[in-house]
PDB file of C-alpha atoms in Angstrom:
ATOM      1  CA  UNK A   1      -0.025   0.008  -0.019  1.00 93.00           C
ATOM      2  CA  UNK A   2       1.094   3.560  -0.687  1.00 95.00           C
ATOM      3  CA  UNK A   3       2.382   5.401   2.373  1.00 97.00           C
ATOM      4  CA  UNK A   4       3.480   8.986   2.755  1.00 98.00           C
ATOM      5  CA  UNK A   5       4.981   9.923   6.182  1.00 98.00           C
ATOM      6  CA  UNK A   6       5.816  13.524   6.946  1.00 98.00           C
ATOM      7  CA  UNK A   7       8.181  14.630   9.675  1.00 98.00           C
ATOM      8  CA  UNK A   8      10.172  17.634  10.878  1.00 98.00           C
ATOM      9  CA  UNK A   9       7.430  20.026  11.822  1.00 97.00           C
ATOM     10  CA  UNK A  10       7.626  22.150  14.999  1.00 97.00           C
ATOM     11  CA  UNK A  11       7.570  25.569  16.542  1.00 98.00           C
ATOM     12  CA  UNK A  12       9.888  28.230  15.069  1.00 98.00           C
ATOM     13  CA  UNK A  13      10.141  31.992  15.292  1.00 98.00           C
ATOM     14  CA  UNK A  14       9.444  34.339  12.440  1.00 97.00           C
ATOM     15  CA  UNK A  15      12.317  34.716   9.966  1.00 98.00           C
ATOM     16  CA  UNK A  16      13.727  31.316  10.992  1.00 98.00           C
ATOM     17  CA  UNK A  17      14.101  28.233   8.817  1.00 98.00           C
ATOM     18  CA  UNK A  18      12.760  24.710   8.972  1.00 98.00           C
ATOM     19  CA  UNK A  19      13.086  21.674   6.685  1.00 98.00           C
ATOM     20  CA  UNK A  20      10.277  19.085   6.605  1.00 98.00           C
ATOM     21  CA  UNK A  21      10.480  15.667   4.997  1.00 98.00           C
ATOM     22  CA  UNK A  22       8.285  13.038   3.443  1.00 98.00           C
ATOM     23  CA  UNK A  23       9.106   9.388   3.225  1.00 98.00           C
ATOM     24  CA  UNK A  24       7.250   7.572   0.427  1.00 98.00           C
ATOM     25  CA  UNK A  25       6.734   3.843  -0.065  1.00 97.00           C
ATOM     26  CA  UNK A  26       4.442   1.474  -1.944  1.00 95.00           C
ATOM     27  CA  UNK A  27       4.890   2.947  -5.425  1.00 93.00           C
ATOM     28  CA  UNK A  28       7.567   3.783  -7.927  1.00 94.00           C
ATOM     29  CA  UNK A  29       8.662   7.059  -6.366  1.00 96.00           C
ATOM     30  CA  UNK A  30      11.048   8.069  -9.124  1.00 96.00           C
ATOM     31  CA  UNK A  31       8.130   8.052 -11.672  1.00 94.00           C
ATOM     32  CA  UNK A  32       5.876  10.377  -9.584  1.00 95.00           C
ATOM     33  CA  UNK A  33       5.628  14.145  -9.364  1.00 96.00           C
ATOM     34  CA  UNK A  34       5.425  15.056  -5.727  1.00 97.00           C
ATOM     35  CA  UNK A  35       3.613  17.917  -3.994  1.00 98.00           C
ATOM     36  CA  UNK A  36       3.240  19.777  -0.766  1.00 98.00           C
ATOM     37  CA  UNK A  37      -0.243  21.142   0.170  1.00 98.00           C
ATOM     38  CA  UNK A  38      -0.840  23.047   3.435  1.00 98.00           C
ATOM     39  CA  UNK A  39      -3.830  23.872   5.581  1.00 98.00           C
ATOM     40  CA  UNK A  40      -3.836  26.751   8.119  1.00 98.00           C
ATOM     41  CA  UNK A  41      -5.698  26.054  11.293  1.00 97.00           C
ATOM     42  CA  UNK A  42      -9.477  26.031  10.595  1.00 95.00           C
ATOM     43  CA  UNK A  43      -8.907  26.979   6.962  1.00 97.00           C
ATOM     44  CA  UNK A  44      -8.961  25.356   3.510  1.00 97.00           C
ATOM     45  CA  UNK A  45      -6.358  23.622   1.415  1.00 98.00           C
ATOM     46  CA  UNK A  46      -3.577  25.544  -0.365  1.00 98.00           C
ATOM     47  CA  UNK A  47      -1.147  24.017  -2.819  1.00 97.00           C
ATOM     48  CA  UNK A  48       2.474  25.039  -1.965  1.00 98.00           C
ATOM     49  CA  UNK A  49       4.944  23.321  -4.236  1.00 98.00           C
ATOM     50  CA  UNK A  50       5.517  20.649  -6.889  1.00 97.00           C
ATOM     51  CA  UNK A  51       8.567  18.823  -8.115  1.00 97.00           C
ATOM     52  CA  UNK A  52       8.617  16.755 -11.335  1.00 96.00           C
ATOM     53  CA  UNK A  53      10.633  13.686 -12.204  1.00 96.00           C
ATOM     54  CA  UNK A  54      14.133  13.242 -13.535  1.00 97.00           C
ATOM     55  CA  UNK A  55      13.025  13.001 -17.181  1.00 96.00           C
ATOM     56  CA  UNK A  56      11.405  16.397 -16.624  1.00 96.00           C
ATOM     57  CA  UNK A  57      14.650  17.765 -15.152  1.00 97.00           C
ATOM     58  CA  UNK A  58      13.195  17.803 -11.618  1.00 97.00           C
ATOM     59  CA  UNK A  59      11.377  21.051 -12.578  1.00 97.00           C
ATOM     60  CA  UNK A  60       9.857  22.853  -9.583  1.00 98.00           C
ATOM     61  CA  UNK A  61       6.849  25.091  -9.167  1.00 97.00           C
ATOM     62  CA  UNK A  62       5.748  27.234  -6.243  1.00 97.00           C
ATOM     63  CA  UNK A  63       2.717  29.175  -5.009  1.00 97.00           C
ATOM     64  CA  UNK A  64       3.255  32.878  -5.165  1.00 96.00           C
ATOM     65  CA  UNK A  65       2.893  33.048  -1.393  1.00 97.00           C
ATOM     66  CA  UNK A  66       6.054  31.026  -0.845  1.00 98.00           C
ATOM     67  CA  UNK A  67       8.119  31.717  -3.999  1.00 98.00           C
ATOM     68  CA  UNK A  68      11.690  32.758  -3.118  1.00 98.00           C
ATOM     69  CA  UNK A  69      11.336  31.441   0.450  1.00 98.00           C
ATOM     70  CA  UNK A  70      10.559  27.715   0.060  1.00 98.00           C
ATOM     71  CA  UNK A  71      12.500  25.064  -1.874  1.00 98.00           C
ATOM     72  CA  UNK A  72      11.167  21.638  -2.748  1.00 98.00           C
ATOM     73  CA  UNK A  73      13.635  18.859  -3.452  1.00 98.00           C
ATOM     74  CA  UNK A  74      13.666  15.097  -3.771  1.00 98.00           C
ATOM     75  CA  UNK A  75      16.026  12.161  -3.331  1.00 98.00           C
ATOM     76  CA  UNK A  76      14.899   9.293  -5.573  1.00 98.00           C
ATOM     77  CA  UNK A  77      17.445   6.962  -4.070  1.00 97.00           C
ATOM     78  CA  UNK A  78      15.764   7.323  -0.683  1.00 98.00           C
ATOM     79  CA  UNK A  79      12.147   7.903  -1.877  1.00 98.00           C
ATOM     80  CA  UNK A  80      12.119  11.186   0.014  1.00 98.00           C
ATOM     81  CA  UNK A  81      10.783  14.637  -0.754  1.00 98.00           C
ATOM     82  CA  UNK A  82      11.709  17.709   1.256  1.00 98.00           C
ATOM     83  CA  UNK A  83      10.485  21.249   1.782  1.00 98.00           C
ATOM     84  CA  UNK A  84      13.089  23.762   2.921  1.00 98.00           C
ATOM     85  CA  UNK A  85      11.294  26.746   4.402  1.00 98.00           C
ATOM     86  CA  UNK A  86      13.317  29.961   4.935  1.00 98.00           C
ATOM     87  CA  UNK A  87      12.290  33.342   6.281  1.00 98.00           C
ATOM     88  CA  UNK A  88       9.153  31.891   7.806  1.00 98.00           C
ATOM     89  CA  UNK A  89       6.198  34.096   8.475  1.00 98.00           C
ATOM     90  CA  UNK A  90       3.368  33.711  10.973  1.00 98.00           C
ATOM     91  CA  UNK A  91       1.010  33.150   8.051  1.00 98.00           C
ATOM     92  CA  UNK A  92       3.018  29.994   7.126  1.00 98.00           C
ATOM     93  CA  UNK A  93       1.568  28.313  10.217  1.00 98.00           C
ATOM     94  CA  UNK A  94      -0.238  25.228   8.945  1.00 98.00           C
ATOM     95  CA  UNK A  95      -0.413  21.475   8.700  1.00 98.00           C
ATOM     96  CA  UNK A  96       1.795  20.514   5.737  1.00 98.00           C
ATOM     97  CA  UNK A  97       0.778  17.513   3.752  1.00 98.00           C
ATOM     98  CA  UNK A  98       2.857  15.549   1.328  1.00 98.00           C
ATOM     99  CA  UNK A  99       0.728  14.401  -1.603  1.00 98.00           C
ATOM    100  CA  UNK A 100       1.119  12.412  -4.785  1.00 96.00           C
ATOM    101  CA  UNK A 101      -1.054  11.655  -7.858  1.00 94.00           C
ATOM    102  CA  UNK A 102      -1.652   8.276  -9.422  1.00 89.00           C
ATOM    103  CA  UNK A 103      -0.162   7.444 -12.824  1.00 83.00           C
ATOM    104  CA  UNK A 104      -1.839   9.388 -15.626  1.00 87.00           C
ATOM    105  CA  UNK A 105      -4.250  11.157 -13.184  1.00 90.00           C
ATOM    106  CA  UNK A 106      -3.041  14.442 -11.688  1.00 91.00           C
ATOM    107  CA  UNK A 107      -5.528  14.464  -8.866  1.00 96.00           C
ATOM    108  CA  UNK A 108      -4.007  14.051  -5.410  1.00 96.00           C
ATOM    109  CA  UNK A 109      -4.723  10.337  -4.757  1.00 96.00           C
ATOM    110  CA  UNK A 110      -2.288   9.882  -1.851  1.00 97.00           C
ATOM    111  CA  UNK A 111      -1.876  12.010   1.276  1.00 98.00           C
ATOM    112  CA  UNK A 112       0.290  11.758   4.319  1.00 98.00           C
ATOM    113  CA  UNK A 113      -0.894  12.416   7.811  1.00 98.00           C
ATOM    114  CA  UNK A 114       0.685  15.859   7.818  1.00 98.00           C
ATOM    115  CA  UNK A 115       3.300  17.654   9.948  1.00 98.00           C
ATOM    116  CA  UNK A 116       2.413  20.804  11.837  1.00 98.00           C
ATOM    117  CA  UNK A 117       4.525  23.901  11.390  1.00 98.00           C
ATOM    118  CA  UNK A 118       3.895  26.709  13.833  1.00 98.00           C
ATOM    119  CA  UNK A 119       5.554  30.105  13.289  1.00 98.00           C
ATOM    120  CA  UNK A 120       5.257  32.274  16.388  1.00 97.00           C
ATOM    121  CA  UNK A 121       7.375  34.523  18.548  1.00 95.00           C
TER     122      UNK A 121
ATOM    123  CA  UNK B   1      -4.951  31.444 -11.265  1.00 95.00           C
ATOM    124  CA  UNK B   2      -8.235  29.648 -11.653  1.00 97.00           C
ATOM    125  CA  UNK B   3     -10.652  30.513  -8.900  1.00 98.00           C
ATOM    126  CA  UNK B   4     -12.847  27.790  -7.469  1.00 98.00           C
ATOM    127  CA  UNK B   5     -16.138  28.864  -5.792  1.00 98.00           C
ATOM    128  CA  UNK B   6     -18.012  26.374  -3.577  1.00 98.00           C
ATOM    129  CA  UNK B   7     -21.568  26.734  -2.311  1.00 96.00           C
ATOM    130  CA  UNK B   8     -22.974  26.459   0.214  1.00 97.00           C
ATOM    131  CA  UNK B   9     -20.282  26.975   2.841  1.00 97.00           C
ATOM    132  CA  UNK B  10     -22.141  24.611   5.192  1.00 97.00           C
ATOM    133  CA  UNK B  11     -25.143  22.391   5.039  1.00 96.00           C
ATOM    134  CA  UNK B  12     -27.051  20.389   7.711  1.00 96.00           C
ATOM    135  CA  UNK B  13     -29.063  17.401   6.636  1.00 95.00           C
ATOM    136  CA  UNK B  14     -30.607  14.309   8.298  1.00 95.00           C
ATOM    137  CA  UNK B  15     -29.323  10.832   7.650  1.00 95.00           C
ATOM    138  CA  UNK B  16     -30.917   9.334   4.635  1.00 96.00           C
ATOM    139  CA  UNK B  17     -31.488  12.641   2.873  1.00 97.00           C
ATOM    140  CA  UNK B  18     -30.026  13.646  -0.475  1.00 97.00           C
ATOM    141  CA  UNK B  19     -27.489  16.475  -0.510  1.00 97.00           C
ATOM    142  CA  UNK B  20     -25.951  18.464  -3.332  1.00 98.00           C
ATOM    143  CA  UNK B  21     -23.112  20.887  -3.286  1.00 98.00           C
ATOM    144  CA  UNK B  22     -21.773  23.135  -6.068  1.00 98.00           C
ATOM    145  CA  UNK B  23     -18.372  24.077  -7.343  1.00 98.00           C
ATOM    146  CA  UNK B  24     -17.838  26.659 -10.078  1.00 98.00           C
ATOM    147  CA  UNK B  25     -14.547  27.489 -11.777  1.00 98.00           C
ATOM    148  CA  UNK B  26     -13.506  30.816 -13.205  1.00 98.00           C
ATOM    149  CA  UNK B  27     -12.598  29.155 -16.505  1.00 98.00           C
ATOM    150  CA  UNK B  28     -13.486  25.928 -18.211  1.00 98.00           C
ATOM    151  CA  UNK B  29     -11.815  22.771 -16.949  1.00 98.00           C
ATOM    152  CA  UNK B  30     -12.747  20.786 -20.016  1.00 98.00           C
ATOM    153  CA  UNK B  31      -9.683  19.805 -22.007  1.00 96.00           C
ATOM    154  CA  UNK B  32     -10.797  19.657 -25.653  1.00 94.00           C
ATOM    155  CA  UNK B  33      -8.258  16.993 -26.777  1.00 94.00           C
ATOM    156  CA  UNK B  34      -9.440  14.258 -24.427  1.00 94.00           C
ATOM    157  CA  UNK B  35     -12.865  15.566 -23.451  1.00 96.00           C
ATOM    158  CA  UNK B  36     -12.016  15.265 -19.796  1.00 97.00           C
ATOM    159  CA  UNK B  37     -12.830  17.668 -17.022  1.00 98.00           C
ATOM    160  CA  UNK B  38      -9.825  18.287 -14.727  1.00 98.00           C
ATOM    161  CA  UNK B  39     -11.873  18.468 -11.527  1.00 98.00           C
ATOM    162  CA  UNK B  40     -11.535  16.465  -8.315  1.00 98.00           C
ATOM    163  CA  UNK B  41     -13.584  16.167  -5.104  1.00 98.00           C
ATOM    164  CA  UNK B  42     -12.025  15.488  -1.684  1.00 98.00           C
ATOM    165  CA  UNK B  43     -13.489  14.538   1.651  1.00 98.00           C
ATOM    166  CA  UNK B  44     -11.827  15.648   4.841  1.00 98.00           C
ATOM    167  CA  UNK B  45     -13.202  14.233   8.065  1.00 98.00           C
ATOM    168  CA  UNK B  46     -12.403  15.913  11.393  1.00 96.00           C
ATOM    169  CA  UNK B  47      -8.771  15.437  12.358  1.00 96.00           C
ATOM    170  CA  UNK B  48      -7.942  13.509   9.163  1.00 97.00           C
ATOM    171  CA  UNK B  49      -6.090  14.139   5.930  1.00 98.00           C
ATOM    172  CA  UNK B  50      -8.102  14.810   2.766  1.00 98.00           C
ATOM    173  CA  UNK B  51      -9.218  11.754   0.835  1.00 98.00           C
ATOM    174  CA  UNK B  52      -9.768  11.729  -2.937  1.00 98.00           C
ATOM    175  CA  UNK B  53     -13.338  10.748  -3.690  1.00 98.00           C
ATOM    176  CA  UNK B  54     -13.828  11.645  -7.389  1.00 98.00           C
ATOM    177  CA  UNK B  55     -11.515  12.591 -10.195  1.00 98.00           C
ATOM    178  CA  UNK B  56     -12.187  13.649 -13.851  1.00 98.00           C
ATOM    179  CA  UNK B  57     -15.414  15.249 -12.371  1.00 98.00           C
ATOM    180  CA  UNK B  58     -17.368  11.961 -12.253  1.00 98.00           C
ATOM    181  CA  UNK B  59     -15.024   9.005 -11.737  1.00 97.00           C
ATOM    182  CA  UNK B  60     -15.265   7.540  -8.272  1.00 97.00           C
ATOM    183  CA  UNK B  61     -12.069   6.224  -6.666  1.00 96.00           C
ATOM    184  CA  UNK B  62     -11.854   2.562  -5.795  1.00 94.00           C
ATOM    185  CA  UNK B  63     -13.688   1.885  -2.546  1.00 96.00           C
ATOM    186  CA  UNK B  64     -15.772   5.041  -2.577  1.00 98.00           C
ATOM    187  CA  UNK B  65     -19.451   4.254  -1.954  1.00 97.00           C
ATOM    188  CA  UNK B  66     -21.701   4.748  -4.977  1.00 96.00           C
ATOM    189  CA  UNK B  67     -23.826   7.206  -3.002  1.00 98.00           C
ATOM    190  CA  UNK B  68     -21.178   9.799  -3.947  1.00 98.00           C
ATOM    191  CA  UNK B  69     -21.910  11.116  -7.453  1.00 98.00           C
ATOM    192  CA  UNK B  70     -19.929  13.677  -9.318  1.00 98.00           C
ATOM    193  CA  UNK B  71     -21.385  15.553 -12.261  1.00 98.00           C
ATOM    194  CA  UNK B  72     -20.999  18.596 -14.377  1.00 98.00           C
ATOM    195  CA  UNK B  73     -18.731  19.938 -17.133  1.00 98.00           C
ATOM    196  CA  UNK B  74     -16.937  23.100 -18.163  1.00 97.00           C
ATOM    197  CA  UNK B  75     -17.273  25.460 -15.280  1.00 98.00           C
ATOM    198  CA  UNK B  76     -20.170  24.044 -13.229  1.00 98.00           C
ATOM    199  CA  UNK B  77     -19.820  20.922 -11.136  1.00 98.00           C
ATOM    200  CA  UNK B  78     -21.856  19.182  -8.460  1.00 98.00           C
ATOM    201  CA  UNK B  79     -21.159  16.550  -5.804  1.00 98.00           C
ATOM    202  CA  UNK B  80     -24.312  14.654  -4.775  1.00 98.00           C
ATOM    203  CA  UNK B  81     -24.637  12.278  -1.844  1.00 98.00           C
ATOM    204  CA  UNK B  82     -27.674  10.294  -2.613  1.00 96.00           C
ATOM    205  CA  UNK B  83     -28.466   9.152   0.947  1.00 96.00           C
ATOM    206  CA  UNK B  84     -26.309  10.799   3.584  1.00 97.00           C
ATOM    207  CA  UNK B  85     -24.847   8.576   6.332  1.00 96.00           C
ATOM    208  CA  UNK B  86     -23.604   9.710   9.717  1.00 95.00           C
ATOM    209  CA  UNK B  87     -20.019   8.893   8.664  1.00 96.00           C
ATOM    210  CA  UNK B  88     -20.272  11.447   5.807  1.00 97.00           C
ATOM    211  CA  UNK B  89     -19.776  14.274   8.356  1.00 97.00           C
ATOM    212  CA  UNK B  90     -16.855  16.126   6.736  1.00 98.00           C
ATOM    213  CA  UNK B  91     -15.746  19.089   4.685  1.00 98.00           C
ATOM    214  CA  UNK B  92     -15.835  18.520   0.967  1.00 98.00           C
ATOM    215  CA  UNK B  93     -13.402  20.410  -1.279  1.00 98.00           C
ATOM    216  CA  UNK B  94     -13.274  20.627  -5.088  1.00 98.00           C
ATOM    217  CA  UNK B  95      -9.958  21.106  -6.833  1.00 98.00           C
ATOM    218  CA  UNK B  96      -8.965  21.978 -10.417  1.00 98.00           C
ATOM    219  CA  UNK B  97      -5.913  20.351 -11.880  1.00 97.00           C
ATOM    220  CA  UNK B  98      -6.367  21.803 -15.346  1.00 97.00           C
ATOM    221  CA  UNK B  99      -3.727  24.426 -14.793  1.00 95.00           C
ATOM    222  CA  UNK B 100      -0.790  25.259 -12.523  1.00 92.00           C
ATOM    223  CA  UNK B 101      -1.201  26.203  -9.761  1.00 94.00           C
ATOM    224  CA  UNK B 102      -3.902  23.662  -8.815  1.00 96.00           C
ATOM    225  CA  UNK B 103      -6.492  25.447  -6.781  1.00 97.00           C
ATOM    226  CA  UNK B 104      -9.098  24.382  -4.257  1.00 98.00           C
ATOM    227  CA  UNK B 105     -12.468  25.682  -3.321  1.00 98.00           C
ATOM    228  CA  UNK B 106     -13.089  26.947   0.126  1.00 98.00           C
ATOM    229  CA  UNK B 107     -15.075  23.810   1.047  1.00 98.00           C
ATOM    230  CA  UNK B 108     -18.586  22.767   2.000  1.00 98.00           C
ATOM    231  CA  UNK B 109     -18.995  21.573   5.561  1.00 98.00           C
ATOM    232  CA  UNK B 110     -21.562  18.816   5.838  1.00 97.00           C
ATOM    233  CA  UNK B 111     -23.286  18.507   9.213  1.00 96.00           C
ATOM    234  CA  UNK B 112     -25.648  15.785  10.216  1.00 91.00           C
ATOM    235  CA  UNK B 113     -28.816  16.796  12.058  1.00 89.00           C
TER     236      UNK B 113
END
């Protein structure tokens, strides 16, 4: 079965950095685009970042709200995807979910349990 | 960015009733080359991660009860639950994956009377 397990969340102060991780299993990780989606407390879902596969040059895409501050990366040898978050703001406080689509269907079929990032002084 | 508008924001129904919720997109999600609508519905129960219910506007995922029905095309879409069960208490989100960035609606919260 497909599993996505996030880790690394926590409490940080504004302007600090944090790197969260997602361990994937149960599918051919190297063939899958990977995504981060976040959800602020009591709010809706917001797409954060996307990383494509090696044949697509690991191209990355970001929401305007995080562009220039967040960096998504992946390690296909470890089936891991990461989100480096720099210059964090209070509005980045959210549950961060790692998500992945099925083959030939871009909808988010697989979700992790999420890791909570709290930015507060 | 494509804006997704969901209505109503919340709805309370009794078990066994039929419920419908709407999702409208600011531009068409119908891709002319394959005649598919790039629209998904997710269910998020309290304290849980979202779960994909329906993709391509009307294709149920494996294991999703057939009381969940997706319909619509272009810019107007509907999720119908034909006979609501207590376990359907959740927030339902639509999402377009026609264009980057993928965008979500603000959700419809389903409450059981």
